[in-house]
Amino acid sequence: GAVVSQHPSRVICKSGTSVKIECRSLDFQATTMFWYRQFPKQSLMLMATSNEGSKATYEQGVEKDKFLINHASLTLSTLTVTSAHPEDSSFYICSATDQGRGYTFGSGTRLTVV
Amino acid sequence: DAKTTQPPSMDCAEGRAANLPCNHSTISGNEYVYWYRQIHSQGPQYIIHGLKNNETNEMASLIITEDRKSSTLILPHATLRDTAVYYCIVRVRSNDYKLSFGAGTTVTVRA
């Protein structure tokens, strides 16, 4: 089956630094990738949608300058949390699809900003 | 966007069938119903999806009512490893293929 690899699985960073999270589709071409954020005991909240070679589309209330998304190839998307602060601590999850033919999720990244 | 309504939680006994309901009364004709589950601190796992016919795979069965306003996910023989949050999702009708998650149902399988 389709596999999405997300790295790192856990990261701790200092307040004010930037963190990059990678999401790779291993055995299919991901025309569209999604980034979600999940706080404890809450559901997944869609942050943004990215199509290969295009600028990401952000959901309302998500700061595009803070959460930089790059989808430069059909197998790789990255999310960079810039100038991270403790309130950015969360579980970040990516998902990938090939034109809506199935959706595969990464295993998530636990970000802790100290 | 069609919204879904699920019970917040349910318990079931190990070895018994678990029937998870979902209401999606505003679903449009070409919107699919997807089911995913999330085990603690992991990414969501695909279970099954359907449009209007009932579907079955190695994990579960999906029963969609004739009017498509509700569906039921059936786990035929629940195990302790099926304890998870189960999400019923109607795929947003657009060209951007978004999947938006609701609150889901926390299913606890008890021995």
CSV table of N, CA and C in Angstrom, one decimal, chain A residues 32 34 36 38 43-44 46 49 59 91 93 97 99-100 103 105-107 110, chain B residues 34 36 38 41-46 87 91 96-103:
chain,number,residue,atom,x,y,z
A,32,THR,N,-1.0,16.3,-4.3
A,32,THR,CA,-1.5,17.2,-3.3
A,32,THR,C,-1.0,16.7,-1.9
A,34,PHE,N,-1.2,17.7,2.4
A,34,PHE,CA,-1.9,18.4,3.4
A,34,PHE,C,-1.1,18.4,4.7
A,36,TYR,N,-1.6,19.1,8.8
A,36,TYR,CA,-2.6,19.2,9.9
A,36,TYR,C,-1.8,19.5,11.2
A,38,GLN,N,-2.6,19.0,15.5
A,38,GLN,CA,-3.4,18.4,16.5
A,38,GLN,C,-3.0,18.7,17.9
A,43,SER,N,-9.2,17.1,17.7
A,43,SER,CA,-9.2,16.5,16.4
A,43,SER,C,-8.1,17.1,15.5
A,44,LEU,N,-7.9,16.6,14.4
A,44,LEU,CA,-6.9,17.2,13.5
A,44,LEU,C,-7.5,18.4,12.8
A,46,LEU,N,-6.9,21.1,9.8
A,46,LEU,CA,-6.2,21.3,8.5
A,46,LEU,C,-5.6,22.7,8.6
A,49,THR,N,-3.0,23.3,2.3
A,49,THR,CA,-3.0,22.4,1.2
A,49,THR,C,-1.9,22.8,0.2
A,59,GLU,N,-5.5,27.6,5.4
A,59,GLU,CA,-6.8,27.7,6.0
A,59,GLU,C,-6.9,29.0,6.8
A,91,PHE,N,1.2,18.4,17.7
A,91,PHE,CA,1.5,17.2,16.9
A,91,PHE,C,1.1,17.6,15.5
A,93,ILE,N,0.9,16.6,11.4
A,93,ILE,CA,0.7,15.4,10.6
A,93,ILE,C,0.6,15.8,9.2
A,97,THR,N,-2.0,12.7,-1.3
A,97,THR,CA,-2.9,12.0,-2.2
A,97,THR,C,-2.5,12.2,-3.7
A,99,GLN,N,-4.2,12.9,-6.7
A,99,GLN,CA,-5.5,13.4,-7.3
A,99,GLN,C,-6.7,12.8,-6.6
A,100,GLY,N,-6.7,12.7,-5.3
A,100,GLY,CA,-7.8,12.2,-4.6
A,100,GLY,C,-8.1,10.7,-4.6
A,103,TYR,N,-5.9,8.6,0.4
A,103,TYR,CA,-5.2,9.6,1.2
A,103,TYR,C,-4.3,8.8,2.2
A,105,PHE,N,-1.5,9.1,5.4
A,105,PHE,CA,-1.0,10.0,6.4
A,105,PHE,C,0.4,9.6,6.9
A,106,GLY,N,1.2,10.5,7.3
A,106,GLY,CA,2.4,10.3,7.9
A,106,GLY,C,2.2,9.9,9.4
A,107,SER,N,3.2,9.5,10.1
A,107,SER,CA,3.1,9.1,11.4
A,107,SER,C,3.1,10.2,12.4
A,110,ARG,N,6.0,15.2,16.8
A,110,ARG,CA,5.7,15.9,18.0
A,110,ARG,C,6.7,17.0,18.2
B,34,TYR,N,-15.7,8.7,4.0
B,34,TYR,CA,-14.4,8.0,4.4
B,34,TYR,C,-14.4,7.8,5.9
B,36,TYR,N,-11.6,6.9,8.9
B,36,TYR,CA,-10.2,6.7,9.3
B,36,TYR,C,-10.2,6.5,10.8
B,38,GLN,N,-7.5,6.8,14.4
B,38,GLN,CA,-6.3,7.3,14.9
B,38,GLN,C,-6.0,6.6,16.3
B,41,SER,N,-1.3,9.1,19.4
B,41,SER,CA,0.0,9.6,19.0
B,41,SER,C,0.5,9.0,17.7
B,42,GLN,N,-0.4,8.6,16.8
B,42,GLN,CA,0.0,8.1,15.5
B,42,GLN,C,-0.8,8.9,14.5
B,43,GLY,N,-0.4,8.7,13.2
B,43,GLY,CA,-1.1,9.3,12.1
B,43,GLY,C,-2.4,8.5,11.9
B,44,PRO,N,-3.4,9.2,11.3
B,44,PRO,CA,-4.7,8.4,11.0
B,44,PRO,C,-4.4,7.3,10.0
B,45,GLN,N,-5.2,6.2,10.2
B,45,GLN,CA,-5.1,5.0,9.4
B,45,GLN,C,-6.4,4.9,8.6
B,46,TYR,N,-6.2,4.7,7.3
B,46,TYR,CA,-7.4,4.5,6.4
B,46,TYR,C,-8.1,3.2,6.8
B,87,TYR,N,-12.9,8.4,12.9
B,87,TYR,CA,-13.4,9.6,12.2
B,87,TYR,C,-14.2,9.2,10.9
B,91,ARG,N,-15.8,13.8,2.1
B,91,ARG,CA,-14.8,14.6,1.3
B,91,ARG,C,-15.4,15.8,0.8
B,96,ASP,N,-9.7,20.6,-4.6
B,96,ASP,CA,-8.5,20.6,-3.8
B,96,ASP,C,-8.4,19.3,-2.9
B,97,TYR,N,-9.3,18.4,-3.0
B,97,TYR,CA,-9.3,17.1,-2.4
B,97,TYR,C,-9.1,17.2,-0.9
B,98,LYS,N,-9.6,18.2,-0.2
B,98,LYS,CA,-9.4,18.3,1.2
B,98,LYS,C,-10.2,17.2,2.0
B,99,LEU,N,-9.6,16.8,3.1
B,99,LEU,CA,-10.2,15.9,4.0
B,99,LEU,C,-10.3,16.7,5.4
B,100,SER,N,-11.4,17.0,5.8
B,100,SER,CA,-11.5,17.8,7.1
B,100,SER,C,-12.1,16.9,8.2
B,101,PHE,N,-11.5,16.9,9.3
B,101,PHE,CA,-11.8,16.0,10.4
B,101,PHE,C,-12.8,16.6,11.4
B,102,GLY,N,-13.8,15.8,11.8
B,102,GLY,CA,-14.6,16.3,12.9
B,102,GLY,C,-14.1,15.7,14.2
B,103,ALA,N,-15.0,15.7,15.2
B,103,ALA,CA,-14.5,15.3,16.5
B,103,ALA,C,-14.3,13.8,16.7
